[in-house]
Coordinates of C-alpha atoms in Angstrom, one line a residue:
M1 CA 171.5 33.6 -50.3
K2 CA 168.8 32.4 -52.7
F3 CA 168.0 34.0 -56.1
G4 CA 164.6 34.3 -57.7
I5 CA 162.7 36.3 -60.3
S6 CA 160.0 38.9 -59.8
T7 CA 157.9 40.1 -62.8
F8 CA 154.6 41.1 -64.2
I9 CA 153.2 38.4 -66.5
T10 CA 150.9 40.0 -69.1
D11 CA 149.1 39.0 -72.3
L12 CA 152.0 40.5 -74.2
S13 CA 154.9 38.9 -72.3
T14 CA 156.4 35.4 -72.3
R15 CA 153.7 32.8 -71.4
P16 CA 154.0 31.5 -67.8
A17 CA 154.8 27.9 -68.7
P18 CA 157.9 28.5 -70.8
L19 CA 158.9 31.3 -68.5
G20 CA 158.8 29.1 -65.4
R21 CA 160.7 26.3 -67.2
A22 CA 163.4 28.8 -68.3
I23 CA 163.7 30.2 -64.8
E24 CA 164.1 26.8 -63.2
E25 CA 166.6 25.6 -65.9
R26 CA 168.9 28.6 -64.9
G27 CA 169.0 27.6 -61.3
F28 CA 166.7 30.2 -59.8
D29 CA 164.7 29.0 -56.8
S30 CA 161.4 31.0 -57.2
L31 CA 159.1 33.1 -59.4
F32 CA 157.0 35.8 -57.8
I33 CA 154.4 37.6 -59.9
A34 CA 152.3 40.7 -59.4
E35 CA 148.6 41.2 -59.8
H36 CA 146.1 44.0 -60.5
S37 CA 142.5 43.0 -61.3
H38 CA 142.0 46.2 -63.4
I39 CA 143.0 49.9 -63.5
P40 CA 140.2 52.4 -63.3
V41 CA 140.1 55.0 -66.1
D42 CA 139.7 57.8 -63.6
R43 CA 142.6 56.7 -61.4
R44 CA 143.7 59.5 -59.1
S45 CA 146.0 57.5 -56.8
P46 CA 149.6 58.4 -57.7
Y47 CA 151.9 55.7 -58.9
P48 CA 154.2 55.2 -55.8
P49 CA 157.5 55.4 -57.7
G50 CA 156.3 58.5 -59.5
G51 CA 155.7 59.2 -63.1
E52 CA 153.2 57.5 -65.4
L53 CA 151.8 54.1 -64.6
P54 CA 153.5 51.5 -66.8
D55 CA 151.4 49.6 -69.3
I56 CA 152.1 46.3 -67.5
Y57 CA 149.8 47.3 -64.7
Y58 CA 146.9 47.3 -67.1
R59 CA 147.6 43.9 -68.5
T60 CA 148.4 41.4 -65.7
L61 CA 147.2 37.8 -65.9
D62 CA 145.5 36.2 -63.0
P63 CA 148.4 35.2 -60.8
F64 CA 147.0 31.8 -59.7
V65 CA 146.2 30.8 -63.3
A66 CA 149.7 31.9 -64.4
L67 CA 151.5 30.2 -61.5
T68 CA 149.6 27.0 -62.0
A69 CA 150.7 26.9 -65.6
A70 CA 154.3 27.3 -64.4
A71 CA 153.8 24.6 -61.8
T72 CA 152.9 22.0 -64.4
V73 CA 156.2 22.3 -66.2
T74 CA 158.6 22.7 -63.2
E75 CA 159.6 20.5 -60.3
R76 CA 161.5 22.6 -57.8
L77 CA 160.5 26.3 -58.5
L78 CA 158.7 28.1 -55.7
L79 CA 155.6 29.8 -57.0
G80 CA 154.7 33.0 -55.3
T81 CA 152.4 36.0 -55.5
G82 CA 154.3 39.2 -55.3
I83 CA 151.9 40.5 -54.2
A84 CA 148.3 39.3 -54.0
L85 CA 146.1 42.2 -53.2
V86 CA 144.1 40.8 -50.3
S87 CA 142.2 44.0 -49.9
Q88 CA 140.5 43.1 -53.2
R89 CA 140.1 39.4 -52.7
D90 CA 137.3 37.2 -51.3
P91 CA 138.9 35.1 -48.5
F92 CA 137.1 31.9 -49.5
H93 CA 138.1 32.0 -53.1
T94 CA 141.6 33.1 -52.2
A95 CA 142.1 30.3 -49.7
K96 CA 141.0 27.7 -52.3
E97 CA 143.2 29.2 -55.0
V98 CA 146.3 29.1 -52.9
A99 CA 145.6 25.7 -51.6
S100 CA 144.9 24.4 -55.1
L101 CA 148.2 25.8 -56.3
D102 CA 150.0 24.2 -53.4
L103 CA 148.3 20.8 -54.2
I104 CA 149.0 21.0 -58.0
S105 CA 152.6 22.0 -57.4
D106 CA 153.3 19.4 -54.6
G107 CA 153.8 22.0 -51.9
R108 CA 155.6 24.9 -53.7
A109 CA 153.1 27.7 -53.2
V110 CA 154.2 30.9 -51.5
F111 CA 151.5 33.4 -50.6
G112 CA 152.9 36.9 -50.9
V113 CA 150.3 39.4 -49.7
G114 CA 149.8 43.2 -49.5
V115 CA 147.3 45.9 -49.0
G116 CA 147.7 47.8 -52.2
W117 CA 148.0 51.5 -53.2
N118 CA 145.4 52.0 -55.9
R119 CA 142.4 53.4 -54.0
E120 CA 140.1 53.6 -57.0
E121 CA 140.9 50.0 -57.9
M122 CA 140.1 48.7 -54.4
A123 CA 137.0 50.8 -54.1
N124 CA 135.6 49.0 -57.2
H125 CA 135.9 45.8 -55.1
G126 CA 133.8 47.4 -52.3
T127 CA 136.8 48.1 -50.1
D128 CA 137.0 51.3 -48.1
P129 CA 140.6 52.5 -48.5
A130 CA 140.5 54.0 -45.0
T131 CA 140.1 50.6 -43.4
R132 CA 141.9 48.4 -45.9
G133 CA 144.6 47.4 -43.4
K134 CA 142.2 46.0 -40.8
L135 CA 140.3 44.3 -43.6
V136 CA 143.4 42.6 -44.9
D137 CA 144.4 41.4 -41.4
E138 CA 141.0 39.8 -40.9
R139 CA 141.0 38.2 -44.3
L140 CA 144.4 36.7 -43.7
R141 CA 143.3 35.3 -40.3
A142 CA 140.2 33.9 -41.9
I143 CA 142.3 32.2 -44.7
L144 CA 144.6 30.6 -42.1
E145 CA 141.5 29.2 -40.3
L146 CA 140.2 27.8 -43.6
W147 CA 143.5 26.2 -44.3
T148 CA 144.2 24.7 -40.9
K149 CA 140.7 23.7 -39.5
E150 CA 138.4 21.0 -40.6
K151 CA 135.5 23.1 -39.4
A152 CA 136.6 26.6 -39.9
E153 CA 134.8 29.7 -38.5
F154 CA 135.6 33.3 -38.1
H155 CA 133.9 36.2 -36.5
G156 CA 135.3 39.7 -37.0
E157 CA 134.3 43.2 -38.0
F158 CA 134.8 42.6 -41.8
V159 CA 134.8 38.8 -42.1
D160 CA 132.1 36.8 -40.4
F161 CA 131.1 33.2 -41.0
D162 CA 129.9 30.2 -38.9
P163 CA 131.6 26.8 -39.2
V164 CA 132.3 25.7 -42.8
Y165 CA 134.1 22.9 -44.6
A166 CA 136.7 24.1 -47.1
W167 CA 138.9 21.9 -49.2
P168 CA 141.5 21.3 -50.5
K169 CA 143.8 21.9 -47.6
P170 CA 147.4 23.0 -48.5
V171 CA 150.1 20.3 -48.9
Q172 CA 152.5 22.4 -46.8
K173 CA 151.9 22.2 -43.0
P174 CA 150.6 24.1 -41.3
H175 CA 150.1 26.2 -44.5
P176 CA 152.0 27.8 -47.4
P177 CA 154.5 30.4 -46.2
L178 CA 152.9 33.9 -45.8
F179 CA 155.3 36.6 -47.2
V180 CA 154.0 40.0 -46.1
G181 CA 154.8 42.9 -48.3
G182 CA 154.8 46.6 -47.5
G183 CA 156.8 49.2 -45.6
K184 CA 156.9 50.1 -42.0
G185 CA 153.1 50.2 -41.8
A186 CA 153.1 46.5 -42.5
F187 CA 155.6 45.5 -39.8
P188 CA 152.9 44.7 -37.2
R189 CA 151.3 42.4 -39.8
V190 CA 154.7 40.7 -40.5
A191 CA 155.2 40.3 -36.8
E192 CA 151.8 38.7 -36.1
L193 CA 151.0 36.8 -39.3
G194 CA 154.1 36.7 -41.5
D195 CA 156.6 33.9 -42.1
A196 CA 158.8 36.4 -43.9
W197 CA 158.9 40.1 -44.9
L198 CA 158.7 40.8 -48.7
A199 CA 160.5 44.1 -49.0
N200 CA 159.8 46.0 -52.3
S201 CA 163.0 47.3 -53.9
V202 CA 164.4 48.8 -50.7
P203 CA 168.1 49.7 -51.1
P204 CA 170.5 48.0 -48.7
G205 CA 171.4 51.1 -46.8
V206 CA 167.7 51.8 -46.1
L207 CA 166.9 48.2 -45.6
A208 CA 169.4 47.5 -42.8
P209 CA 167.6 49.5 -40.0
Q210 CA 164.2 48.3 -41.2
I211 CA 165.3 44.7 -40.8
E212 CA 166.3 45.5 -37.3
E213 CA 163.0 47.2 -36.6
V214 CA 160.8 44.5 -38.0
R215 CA 162.7 41.7 -36.1
A216 CA 162.6 43.7 -32.9
L217 CA 158.9 44.1 -33.2
A218 CA 158.4 40.4 -34.1
G219 CA 160.8 39.2 -31.4
R220 CA 162.3 36.7 -33.9
A221 CA 164.7 36.6 -36.8
V222 CA 162.2 37.3 -39.6
P223 CA 163.5 36.1 -43.0
V224 CA 163.7 38.8 -45.6
T225 CA 163.1 38.5 -49.4
V226 CA 163.7 41.6 -51.5
Y227 CA 161.5 42.1 -54.5
G228 CA 162.7 43.9 -57.6
V229 CA 166.5 43.9 -57.1
P230 CA 168.8 45.3 -59.8
A231 CA 170.9 42.6 -61.4
T232 CA 174.2 44.1 -60.5
P233 CA 177.0 42.6 -58.4
E234 CA 177.1 45.7 -56.3
A235 CA 173.4 45.5 -55.4
V236 CA 173.6 41.8 -54.6
E237 CA 176.7 42.2 -52.5
G238 CA 174.9 44.8 -50.4
Y239 CA 172.0 42.5 -49.7
A240 CA 174.3 39.6 -49.1
Q241 CA 176.1 41.6 -46.3
L242 CA 172.7 42.1 -44.7
G243 CA 172.0 38.4 -44.6
V244 CA 168.7 38.5 -46.5
E245 CA 167.3 35.1 -47.4
R246 CA 166.5 35.8 -51.0
V247 CA 166.8 38.5 -53.7
L248 CA 164.3 38.6 -56.6
F249 CA 165.7 40.1 -59.8
Y250 CA 163.2 42.2 -61.7
L251 CA 162.5 40.7 -65.1
P252 CA 161.0 43.1 -67.7
S253 CA 157.7 41.8 -69.2
D254 CA 159.3 41.1 -72.6
P255 CA 158.4 38.3 -74.9
G256 CA 160.5 35.3 -76.0
P257 CA 164.2 35.9 -76.7
A258 CA 164.4 39.2 -74.9
A259 CA 163.2 37.6 -71.6
L260 CA 165.6 34.7 -72.0
A261 CA 168.5 37.1 -72.5
H262 CA 167.6 38.9 -69.3
L263 CA 167.5 35.6 -67.4
D264 CA 170.9 34.6 -68.8
Q265 CA 172.3 37.9 -67.6
F266 CA 170.7 37.5 -64.1
A267 CA 172.1 33.9 -63.9
E268 CA 175.6 35.2 -64.5
V269 CA 175.3 37.7 -61.7
A270 CA 173.9 35.1 -59.3
A271 CA 176.7 32.6 -60.2
R272 CA 179.2 35.0 -58.6
F273 CA 177.6 34.5 -55.2
R274 CA 176.9 30.8 -55.2

């Protein structure tokens, strides 16, 4: 099993370059970071875990700028979005950003994607929350065309363009791995488009039947990465018994020494399973 880090990088937390270097030096294989373009003042969508929305949601850096900074000071670290809100993203710009990151990092980009929960946020991007799932599916299919075809075109209900040229193409072939986030509603997307399922903090006991369900739907052994895992031996053991490919410890968005202390603690836990 592989070990990585999931976090929110903000304007108040450790900068992405020293954070990426510290993560790689401690033997972790990946860094996955969240994104929110903004948070509407009149937000009515409830925070999924319950309670008040944490301050980190208001302050996230652009994920591709942050991951590129980390890419320039690392050599092996996989650089992932966890998750990119495709319901709020133009497919042309997104395809170029992921491919550019893949080029700059020499093939280390991972495109973690999701639909999102903040209806007011996505509405500000012109997205109808009622059809956001269909929109995301079309945008992902269009992005795959832009990555893999010299003359790419796409004709759908929400995305429609005649043949275009779009560079750079990704270094990874046929394209950077697509990690699809979400619960059961995302399983058809995982089955059709995903290279892996990015499960969000699902406990092992709940995760076990879900892994069976998504693999049965896909007709293949879909790899599973779990985002936001508690850094305890008990939690890691539970995921190890399920055969998940990777666990991502959740790193609080602290600055400097506090973040490094967390990483040292995580490395001690991971070392027990290597």
